[in-house]
Amino acid sequence: MSAPKRFFIPSVSEETILTGEEYRHAKNVLRLREGDEVTLFDGSGAEYSGIVARTEKGSMTVHVVGRSVSDKDPRADVCLLVGALKGDKTELVVQKATELGVSRVVVFSSRYCAAYCNENKLLRLNKVAHEAAKQCLRATVPEVAYSGSLAEALASAAGYRNKLFACEFAEKSGADLASLEGSCALVVGSEGGFSEEEFALAQDMGYAPVTLGKRILRAETAAIALLSVVMFALGELG
Ligand code: SAH
C-alpha cells in the first residue's frame, strides 16, 4: 500500500476538518473515503496520523490518532536571499529551495532588479512552499518574505553564522564552502546581477564573496547550485 496522503492544516486538533482546496484534493483527486489513512502536518515539524471519519458536502473530518516528529526535516538552518526574478522563476527557486531544505526565503528588490513582488505574488510563493513541503515529505514549511531593499534583506540575516554573497564578478571566494558548519545565509542576485556598491555593502555587512566559477549562471541556476553545494557540505544531501 502507498504511504498515506499528506495534508497541510495550520492547526491540527483531535477532530480536524479539511475544507477548501485540501478538501477538494482529498475528495475529488485522491477520492479518499471513510476509514482511509491520512497524514496531517501543520508546519511545526510535527506530523499527525489520522483516519477519515466523515465526509460531508464541502468538508472531510479526520480523526487524529497519533503524533510524531518528522525525521525528514533539515537540521541545518539555511536562509536564501534572492532577488525578485521575472516570470515564474522565483516560484521555481522557492520550490527547489524547499526541497533542498531551506528554512526561510527572502525575496528582495535591488538596483538591477527588473521584476517586482506584491502581496499576491508573496501569497503565491508561500503556497508554492507549502506544496513543495507536502510533496517532499517535509513537516516544516519555509516562510517566504519580501524585502524592499537589498540592505534590509542583508540585515534580516545578520545573525547567521556564515553569510555568503554569490557575486558574478567576485574573483575568488572568501569562504571555504566545503567546510561550512552552522547556520548559513546565502545571497543570489536577480537576472540583472549586482552593482559594485551592492557588493561593497554586503562585504561591509559581513558577507563573504562567493564565486560559482568562470561562467555566468542564470540567477535560478546560481541559487539552486549554491544551495545544493551548501546543503551537501552541511550533510543534508547524503
Ligand atoms: N547580469 C549579470 C549576471 C547576473 S547572474 C551579468 O551579465 O553579469 C544572476 C546572479 O546569479 C548573480 O547576481 C549572482 O548572484 C549569481 N551568479 C551567476 N553566476 C555566478 C558566478 N559565476 N559566480 C557567482 N555568482 C554567480
PDB file of C-alpha atoms and ligand atoms in Angstrom:
ATOM      1  CA  MET A   1       0.000   0.000   0.000  1.00  0.00           C
ATOM      2  CA  SER A   2       1.297   3.502  -0.740  1.00  0.00           C
ATOM      3  CA  ALA A   3       2.085   5.927   2.098  1.00  0.00           C
ATOM      4  CA  PRO A   4      -0.892   7.855   3.485  1.00  0.00           C
ATOM      5  CA  LYS A   5      -1.637  11.089   1.621  1.00  0.00           C
ATOM      6  CA  ARG A   6      -0.384  14.282   3.241  1.00  0.00           C
ATOM      7  CA  PHE A   7      -2.381  17.409   4.021  1.00  0.00           C
ATOM      8  CA  PHE A   8      -1.226  20.760   5.329  1.00  0.00           C
ATOM      9  CA  ILE A   9      -3.529  22.162   8.031  1.00  0.00           C
ATOM     10  CA  PRO A  10      -2.419  25.239  10.005  1.00  0.00           C
ATOM     11  CA  SER A  11      -3.929  23.931  13.223  1.00  0.00           C
ATOM     12  CA  VAL A  12      -4.468  20.244  13.855  1.00  0.00           C
ATOM     13  CA  SER A  13      -6.837  19.009  16.576  1.00  0.00           C
ATOM     14  CA  GLU A  14      -8.265  15.634  17.508  1.00  0.00           C
ATOM     15  CA  GLU A  15     -11.082  16.094  15.011  1.00  0.00           C
ATOM     16  CA  THR A  16      -9.553  18.077  12.170  1.00  0.00           C
ATOM     17  CA  ILE A  17     -11.779  19.325   9.388  1.00  0.00           C
ATOM     18  CA  LEU A  18     -10.432  19.623   5.859  1.00  0.00           C
ATOM     19  CA  THR A  19     -12.179  22.302   3.818  1.00  0.00           C
ATOM     20  CA  GLY A  20     -11.434  24.350   0.678  1.00  0.00           C
ATOM     21  CA  GLU A  21      -8.609  23.208  -1.519  1.00  0.00           C
ATOM     22  CA  GLU A  22      -7.371  20.437   0.796  1.00  0.00           C
ATOM     23  CA  TYR A  23     -10.920  19.033   0.907  1.00  0.00           C
ATOM     24  CA  ARG A  24     -11.316  19.165  -2.877  1.00  0.00           C
ATOM     25  CA  HIS A  25      -7.966  17.489  -3.359  1.00  0.00           C
ATOM     26  CA  ALA A  26      -8.834  14.750  -0.852  1.00  0.00           C
ATOM     27  CA  LYS A  27     -12.318  14.184  -2.230  1.00  0.00           C
ATOM     28  CA  ASN A  28     -12.084  14.735  -5.972  1.00  0.00           C
ATOM     29  CA  VAL A  29      -8.491  13.930  -6.829  1.00  0.00           C
ATOM     30  CA  LEU A  30      -7.484  11.311  -4.267  1.00  0.00           C
ATOM     31  CA  ARG A  31     -11.051  10.030  -3.766  1.00  0.00           C
ATOM     32  CA  LEU A  32     -10.484   9.372  -0.090  1.00  0.00           C
ATOM     33  CA  ARG A  33     -13.280   7.715   1.838  1.00  0.00           C
ATOM     34  CA  GLU A  34     -14.197   6.989   5.418  1.00  0.00           C
ATOM     35  CA  GLY A  35     -11.618   4.719   7.001  1.00  0.00           C
ATOM     36  CA  ASP A  36      -8.729   5.851   4.766  1.00  0.00           C
ATOM     37  CA  GLU A  37      -5.479   6.764   6.493  1.00  0.00           C
ATOM     38  CA  VAL A  38      -4.005  10.243   6.055  1.00  0.00           C
ATOM     39  CA  THR A  39      -1.084  12.256   7.408  1.00  0.00           C
ATOM     40  CA  LEU A  40      -1.577  15.860   8.545  1.00  0.00           C
ATOM     41  CA  PHE A  41       1.147  18.412   9.167  1.00  0.00           C
ATOM     42  CA  ASP A  42       0.914  21.943  10.497  1.00  0.00           C
ATOM     43  CA  GLY A  43       4.324  23.270   9.508  1.00  0.00           C
ATOM     44  CA  SER A  44       5.754  22.998  13.041  1.00  0.00           C
ATOM     45  CA  GLY A  45       7.778  19.856  12.389  1.00  0.00           C
ATOM     46  CA  ALA A  46       5.137  17.530  13.847  1.00  0.00           C
ATOM     47  CA  GLU A  47       3.178  15.014  11.787  1.00  0.00           C
ATOM     48  CA  TYR A  48      -0.165  13.506  12.725  1.00  0.00           C
ATOM     49  CA  SER A  49      -1.610  10.237  11.563  1.00  0.00           C
ATOM     50  CA  GLY A  50      -5.348  10.220  11.104  1.00  0.00           C
ATOM     51  CA  ILE A  51      -8.318   8.352   9.715  1.00  0.00           C
ATOM     52  CA  VAL A  52     -11.061   9.872   7.600  1.00  0.00           C
ATOM     53  CA  ALA A  53     -14.068   9.773   9.939  1.00  0.00           C
ATOM     54  CA  ARG A  54     -16.747  11.591   7.919  1.00  0.00           C
ATOM     55  CA  THR A  55     -17.217  13.168   4.535  1.00  0.00           C
ATOM     56  CA  GLU A  56     -19.837  15.844   4.144  1.00  0.00           C
ATOM     57  CA  LYS A  57     -20.592  18.330   1.412  1.00  0.00           C
ATOM     58  CA  GLY A  58     -17.590  20.663   1.408  1.00  0.00           C
ATOM     59  CA  SER A  59     -15.732  19.128   4.328  1.00  0.00           C
ATOM     60  CA  MET A  60     -13.959  15.990   5.467  1.00  0.00           C
ATOM     61  CA  THR A  61     -13.378  15.204   9.140  1.00  0.00           C
ATOM     62  CA  VAL A  62     -10.165  13.456  10.089  1.00  0.00           C
ATOM     63  CA  HIS A  63      -9.841  11.728  13.433  1.00  0.00           C
ATOM     64  CA  VAL A  64      -6.252  12.164  14.625  1.00  0.00           C
ATOM     65  CA  VAL A  65      -4.800   9.044  16.245  1.00  0.00           C
ATOM     66  CA  GLY A  66      -1.091   9.771  16.608  1.00  0.00           C
ATOM     67  CA  ARG A  67       1.592  12.447  16.624  1.00  0.00           C
ATOM     68  CA  SER A  68       5.258  12.115  15.750  1.00  0.00           C
ATOM     69  CA  VAL A  69       8.180  14.352  14.944  1.00  0.00           C
ATOM     70  CA  SER A  70       9.308  14.138  11.345  1.00  0.00           C
ATOM     71  CA  ASP A  71      12.815  12.849  10.631  1.00  0.00           C
ATOM     72  CA  LYS A  72      12.784  14.306   7.117  1.00  0.00           C
ATOM     73  CA  ASP A  73      13.314  17.898   8.119  1.00  0.00           C
ATOM     74  CA  PRO A  74      16.653  19.649   7.719  1.00  0.00           C
ATOM     75  CA  ARG A  75      18.802  20.054  10.819  1.00  0.00           C
ATOM     76  CA  ALA A  76      20.695  22.873   9.167  1.00  0.00           C
ATOM     77  CA  ASP A  77      19.341  26.420   9.288  1.00  0.00           C
ATOM     78  CA  VAL A  78      19.881  27.855   5.816  1.00  0.00           C
ATOM     79  CA  CYS A  79      18.246  31.050   4.619  1.00  0.00           C
ATOM     80  CA  LEU A  80      18.182  32.044   0.949  1.00  0.00           C
ATOM     81  CA  LEU A  81      18.021  35.709  -0.030  1.00  0.00           C
ATOM     82  CA  VAL A  82      17.222  36.003  -3.717  1.00  0.00           C
ATOM     83  CA  GLY A  83      16.492  38.961  -5.996  1.00  0.00           C
ATOM     84  CA  ALA A  84      12.944  39.088  -7.400  1.00  0.00           C
ATOM     85  CA  LEU A  85      13.044  37.172 -10.688  1.00  0.00           C
ATOM     86  CA  LYS A  86      10.979  37.555 -13.848  1.00  0.00           C
ATOM     87  CA  GLY A  87       8.007  35.367 -14.798  1.00  0.00           C
ATOM     88  CA  ASP A  88       7.652  32.284 -12.647  1.00  0.00           C
ATOM     89  CA  LYS A  89      11.377  31.957 -11.904  1.00  0.00           C
ATOM     90  CA  THR A  90      11.025  32.989  -8.258  1.00  0.00           C
ATOM     91  CA  GLU A  91       8.424  30.236  -7.831  1.00  0.00           C
ATOM     92  CA  LEU A  92      10.859  27.749  -9.325  1.00  0.00           C
ATOM     93  CA  VAL A  93      13.556  28.833  -6.871  1.00  0.00           C
ATOM     94  CA  VAL A  94      11.175  28.630  -3.885  1.00  0.00           C
ATOM     95  CA  GLN A  95      10.070  25.154  -4.916  1.00  0.00           C
ATOM     96  CA  LYS A  96      13.601  23.802  -5.370  1.00  0.00           C
ATOM     97  CA  ALA A  97      14.900  25.556  -2.257  1.00  0.00           C
ATOM     98  CA  THR A  98      12.124  23.979  -0.186  1.00  0.00           C
ATOM     99  CA  GLU A  99      13.009  20.523  -1.495  1.00  0.00           C
ATOM    100  CA  LEU A 100      16.682  21.139  -0.766  1.00  0.00           C
ATOM    101  CA  GLY A 101      15.830  22.032   2.847  1.00  0.00           C
ATOM    102  CA  VAL A 102      15.916  25.817   3.153  1.00  0.00           C
ATOM    103  CA  SER A 103      14.445  27.306   6.371  1.00  0.00           C
ATOM    104  CA  ARG A 104      13.464  30.700   5.008  1.00  0.00           C
ATOM    105  CA  VAL A 105      13.463  32.561   1.703  1.00  0.00           C
ATOM    106  CA  VAL A 106      13.663  36.332   1.418  1.00  0.00           C
ATOM    107  CA  VAL A 107      12.899  37.831  -1.986  1.00  0.00           C
ATOM    108  CA  PHE A 108      14.417  41.282  -2.369  1.00  0.00           C
ATOM    109  CA  SER A 109      14.447  44.209  -4.782  1.00  0.00           C
ATOM    110  CA  SER A 110      17.834  45.582  -5.767  1.00  0.00           C
ATOM    111  CA  ARG A 111      19.269  48.096  -8.182  1.00  0.00           C
ATOM    112  CA  TYR A 112      19.178  45.976 -11.341  1.00  0.00           C
ATOM    113  CA  CYS A 113      16.039  44.006 -10.497  1.00  0.00           C
ATOM    114  CA  ALA A 114      13.529  44.076 -13.357  1.00  0.00           C
ATOM    115  CA  ALA A 115      10.801  42.150 -11.527  1.00  0.00           C
ATOM    116  CA  TYR A 116       8.720  43.182  -8.533  1.00  0.00           C
ATOM    117  CA  CYS A 117       6.933  41.414  -5.726  1.00  0.00           C
ATOM    118  CA  ASN A 118       3.466  42.271  -4.390  1.00  0.00           C
ATOM    119  CA  GLU A 119       1.046  40.781  -1.836  1.00  0.00           C
ATOM    120  CA  ASN A 120      -0.449  38.383  -4.368  1.00  0.00           C
ATOM    121  CA  LYS A 121       2.915  37.146  -5.575  1.00  0.00           C
ATOM    122  CA  LEU A 122       4.025  36.631  -1.979  1.00  0.00           C
ATOM    123  CA  LEU A 123       0.885  34.618  -1.199  1.00  0.00           C
ATOM    124  CA  ARG A 124       1.534  32.525  -4.281  1.00  0.00           C
ATOM    125  CA  LEU A 125       5.196  31.969  -3.294  1.00  0.00           C
ATOM    126  CA  ASN A 126       4.146  30.802   0.178  1.00  0.00           C
ATOM    127  CA  LYS A 127       1.663  28.450  -1.423  1.00  0.00           C
ATOM    128  CA  VAL A 128       4.416  27.040  -3.619  1.00  0.00           C
ATOM    129  CA  ALA A 129       6.498  26.441  -0.468  1.00  0.00           C
ATOM    130  CA  HIS A 130       3.589  24.574   1.164  1.00  0.00           C
ATOM    131  CA  GLU A 131       3.023  22.417  -1.885  1.00  0.00           C
ATOM    132  CA  ALA A 132       6.711  21.603  -2.180  1.00  0.00           C
ATOM    133  CA  ALA A 133       6.968  20.753   1.538  1.00  0.00           C
ATOM    134  CA  LYS A 134       3.980  18.460   1.207  1.00  0.00           C
ATOM    135  CA  GLN A 135       5.366  16.708  -1.814  1.00  0.00           C
ATOM    136  CA  CYS A 136       8.924  16.213  -0.486  1.00  0.00           C
ATOM    137  CA  LEU A 137       7.732  14.918   2.920  1.00  0.00           C
ATOM    138  CA  ARG A 138       8.920  17.869   4.990  1.00  0.00           C
ATOM    139  CA  ALA A 139       6.894  18.669   8.073  1.00  0.00           C
ATOM    140  CA  THR A 140       8.155  22.233   8.264  1.00  0.00           C
ATOM    141  CA  VAL A 141       7.361  24.861   5.677  1.00  0.00           C
ATOM    142  CA  PRO A 142       9.843  27.633   4.920  1.00  0.00           C
ATOM    143  CA  GLU A 143       8.405  31.104   5.194  1.00  0.00           C
ATOM    144  CA  VAL A 144       8.791  33.327   2.127  1.00  0.00           C
ATOM    145  CA  ALA A 145       9.125  37.027   2.961  1.00  0.00           C
ATOM    146  CA  TYR A 146       9.765  40.143   0.913  1.00  0.00           C
ATOM    147  CA  SER A 147      12.310  42.917   1.474  1.00  0.00           C
ATOM    148  CA  GLY A 148      12.020  46.184  -0.387  1.00  0.00           C
ATOM    149  CA  SER A 149      15.793  46.672  -0.461  1.00  0.00           C
ATOM    150  CA  LEU A 150      18.968  44.626  -0.527  1.00  0.00           C
ATOM    151  CA  ALA A 151      20.211  46.377   2.644  1.00  0.00           C
ATOM    152  CA  GLU A 152      17.073  45.354   4.531  1.00  0.00           C
ATOM    153  CA  ALA A 153      17.329  41.768   3.275  1.00  0.00           C
ATOM    154  CA  LEU A 154      21.010  41.544   4.280  1.00  0.00           C
ATOM    155  CA  ALA A 155      20.219  42.969   7.732  1.00  0.00           C
ATOM    156  CA  SER A 156      17.430  40.419   8.248  1.00  0.00           C
ATOM    157  CA  ALA A 157      20.026  37.618   8.136  1.00  0.00           C
ATOM    158  CA  ALA A 158      22.651  39.367  10.277  1.00  0.00           C
ATOM    159  CA  GLY A 159      22.560  36.647  12.945  1.00  0.00           C
ATOM    160  CA  TYR A 160      23.571  33.792  10.635  1.00  0.00           C
ATOM    161  CA  ARG A 161      26.970  32.290  11.376  1.00  0.00           C
ATOM    162  CA  ASN A 162      28.024  32.046   7.708  1.00  0.00           C
ATOM    163  CA  LYS A 163      26.955  34.795   5.365  1.00  0.00           C
ATOM    164  CA  LEU A 164      27.716  34.154   1.698  1.00  0.00           C
ATOM    165  CA  PHE A 165      27.182  36.532  -1.199  1.00  0.00           C
ATOM    166  CA  ALA A 166      27.271  34.983  -4.687  1.00  0.00           C
ATOM    167  CA  CYS A 167      28.676  37.658  -6.922  1.00  0.00           C
ATOM    168  CA  GLU A 168      29.169  37.190 -10.645  1.00  0.00           C
ATOM    169  CA  PHE A 169      32.210  39.475 -10.644  1.00  0.00           C
ATOM    170  CA  ALA A 170      33.855  38.198  -7.438  1.00  0.00           C
ATOM    171  CA  GLU A 171      37.309  36.900  -8.329  1.00  0.00           C
ATOM    172  CA  LYS A 172      37.622  34.397  -5.569  1.00  0.00           C
ATOM    173  CA  SER A 173      35.572  33.073  -2.700  1.00  0.00           C
ATOM    174  CA  GLY A 174      36.148  34.426   0.774  1.00  0.00           C
ATOM    175  CA  ALA A 175      34.742  31.294   2.434  1.00  0.00           C
ATOM    176  CA  ASP A 176      35.513  27.608   2.154  1.00  0.00           C
ATOM    177  CA  LEU A 177      32.193  26.087   1.126  1.00  0.00           C
ATOM    178  CA  ALA A 178      33.393  22.524   1.671  1.00  0.00           C
ATOM    179  CA  SER A 179      33.922  23.008   5.388  1.00  0.00           C
ATOM    180  CA  LEU A 180      30.877  25.020   6.396  1.00  0.00           C
ATOM    181  CA  GLU A 181      29.323  24.430   9.794  1.00  0.00           C
ATOM    182  CA  GLY A 182      26.344  26.067  11.446  1.00  0.00           C
ATOM    183  CA  SER A 183      23.675  28.359  10.079  1.00  0.00           C
ATOM    184  CA  CYS A 184      24.111  29.913   6.631  1.00  0.00           C
ATOM    185  CA  ALA A 185      22.570  32.848   4.793  1.00  0.00           C
ATOM    186  CA  LEU A 186      23.048  32.733   1.006  1.00  0.00           C
ATOM    187  CA  VAL A 187      22.535  35.710  -1.282  1.00  0.00           C
ATOM    188  CA  VAL A 188      21.909  35.427  -5.028  1.00  0.00           C
ATOM    189  CA  GLY A 189      21.071  38.349  -7.302  1.00  0.00           C
ATOM    190  CA  SER A 190      18.339  38.726  -9.900  1.00  0.00           C
ATOM    191  CA  GLU A 191      18.853  38.485 -13.675  1.00  0.00           C
ATOM    192  CA  GLY A 192      20.389  41.975 -13.645  1.00  0.00           C
ATOM    193  CA  GLY A 193      23.064  40.985 -11.114  1.00  0.00           C
ATOM    194  CA  PHE A 194      24.653  43.260  -8.520  1.00  0.00           C
ATOM    195  CA  SER A 195      26.304  46.673  -8.666  1.00  0.00           C
ATOM    196  CA  GLU A 196      29.796  47.340  -7.256  1.00  0.00           C
ATOM    197  CA  GLU A 197      28.147  49.374  -4.471  1.00  0.00           C
ATOM    198  CA  GLU A 198      25.867  46.491  -3.512  1.00  0.00           C
ATOM    199  CA  PHE A 199      28.830  44.118  -3.426  1.00  0.00           C
ATOM    200  CA  ALA A 200      30.717  46.561  -1.183  1.00  0.00           C
ATOM    201  CA  LEU A 201      27.675  46.982   1.096  1.00  0.00           C
ATOM    202  CA  ALA A 202      27.341  43.220   1.529  1.00  0.00           C
ATOM    203  CA  GLN A 203      31.007  42.918   2.446  1.00  0.00           C
ATOM    204  CA  ASP A 204      30.674  45.760   4.944  1.00  0.00           C
ATOM    205  CA  MET A 205      27.786  43.857   6.489  1.00  0.00           C
ATOM    206  CA  GLY A 206      29.905  40.748   6.971  1.00  0.00           C
ATOM    207  CA  TYR A 207      29.002  38.773   3.852  1.00  0.00           C
ATOM    208  CA  ALA A 208      31.835  36.798   2.258  1.00  0.00           C
ATOM    209  CA  PRO A 209      32.059  36.862  -1.532  1.00  0.00           C
ATOM    210  CA  VAL A 210      31.429  33.570  -3.294  1.00  0.00           C
ATOM    211  CA  THR A 211      32.242  32.744  -6.884  1.00  0.00           C
ATOM    212  CA  LEU A 212      30.489  29.905  -8.664  1.00  0.00           C
ATOM    213  CA  GLY A 213      33.108  29.626 -11.360  1.00  0.00           C
ATOM    214  CA  LYS A 214      34.019  31.316 -14.588  1.00  0.00           C
ATOM    215  CA  ARG A 215      30.678  31.026 -16.330  1.00  0.00           C
ATOM    216  CA  ILE A 216      27.781  33.338 -15.579  1.00  0.00           C
ATOM    217  CA  LEU A 217      24.901  31.230 -14.352  1.00  0.00           C
ATOM    218  CA  ARG A 218      21.302  32.281 -14.610  1.00  0.00           C
ATOM    219  CA  ALA A 219      20.006  33.522 -11.292  1.00  0.00           C
ATOM    220  CA  GLU A 220      17.825  30.457 -10.717  1.00  0.00           C
ATOM    221  CA  THR A 221      20.708  28.122 -11.597  1.00  0.00           C
ATOM    222  CA  ALA A 222      23.021  30.014  -9.241  1.00  0.00           C
ATOM    223  CA  ALA A 223      20.503  29.812  -6.365  1.00  0.00           C
ATOM    224  CA  ILE A 224      19.912  26.084  -6.788  1.00  0.00           C
ATOM    225  CA  ALA A 225      23.614  25.307  -7.334  1.00  0.00           C
ATOM    226  CA  LEU A 226      24.807  27.297  -4.317  1.00  0.00           C
ATOM    227  CA  LEU A 227      22.111  25.835  -2.099  1.00  0.00           C
ATOM    228  CA  SER A 228      22.975  22.307  -3.243  1.00  0.00           C
ATOM    229  CA  VAL A 229      26.672  22.763  -2.518  1.00  0.00           C
ATOM    230  CA  VAL A 230      25.962  24.240   0.918  1.00  0.00           C
ATOM    231  CA  MET A 231      23.421  21.550   1.821  1.00  0.00           C
ATOM    232  CA  PHE A 232      25.897  18.894   0.766  1.00  0.00           C
ATOM    233  CA  ALA A 233      28.639  20.458   2.908  1.00  0.00           C
ATOM    234  CA  LEU A 234      26.230  20.536   5.878  1.00  0.00           C
ATOM    235  CA  GLY A 235      25.449  16.847   5.449  1.00  0.00           C
ATOM    236  CA  GLU A 236      21.868  17.345   4.312  1.00  0.00           C
ATOM    237  CA  LEU A 237      22.229  15.699   0.912  1.00  0.00           C
ATOM    238  CA  GLY A 238      23.734  12.399   1.714  1.00  0.00           C
TER     239      GLY A 238
HETATM  240  N1  SAH B   1      23.525  40.288 -15.395  1.00  0.00           N
HETATM  241  C1  SAH B   1      24.711  39.738 -14.830  1.00  0.00           C
HETATM  242  C2  SAH B   1      24.540  38.306 -14.421  1.00  0.00           C
HETATM  243  C3  SAH B   1      23.621  38.093 -13.264  1.00  0.00           C
HETATM  244  S1  SAH B   1      23.502  36.413 -12.886  1.00  0.00           S
HETATM  245  C4  SAH B   1      25.830  39.791 -15.874  1.00  0.00           C
HETATM  246  O1  SAH B   1      25.522  39.783 -17.044  1.00  0.00           O
HETATM  247  O2  SAH B   1      26.991  39.814 -15.475  1.00  0.00           O
HETATM  248  C5  SAH B   1      22.429  36.436 -11.516  1.00  0.00           C
HETATM  249  C6  SAH B   1      23.036  36.151 -10.178  1.00  0.00           C
HETATM  250  O3  SAH B   1      23.497  34.809 -10.140  1.00  0.00           O
HETATM  251  C7  SAH B   1      24.237  36.966  -9.805  1.00  0.00           C
HETATM  252  O4  SAH B   1      23.910  38.228  -9.266  1.00  0.00           O
HETATM  253  C8  SAH B   1      24.932  36.074  -8.777  1.00  0.00           C
HETATM  254  O5  SAH B   1      24.323  36.185  -7.507  1.00  0.00           O
HETATM  255  C9  SAH B   1      24.675  34.698  -9.346  1.00  0.00           C
HETATM  256  N2  SAH B   1      25.762  34.233 -10.216  1.00  0.00           N
HETATM  257  C10 SAH B   1      25.677  33.891 -11.522  1.00  0.00           C
HETATM  258  N3  SAH B   1      26.866  33.454 -11.986  1.00  0.00           N
HETATM  259  C11 SAH B   1      27.725  33.497 -10.938  1.00  0.00           C
HETATM  260  C12 SAH B   1      29.105  33.172 -10.762  1.00  0.00           C
HETATM  261  N4  SAH B   1      29.840  32.712 -11.763  1.00  0.00           N
HETATM  262  N5  SAH B   1      29.646  33.343  -9.538  1.00  0.00           N
HETATM  263  C13 SAH B   1      28.922  33.833  -8.506  1.00  0.00           C
HETATM  264  N6  SAH B   1      27.614  34.153  -8.611  1.00  0.00           N
HETATM  265  C14 SAH B   1      27.025  33.997  -9.806  1.00  0.00           C
END
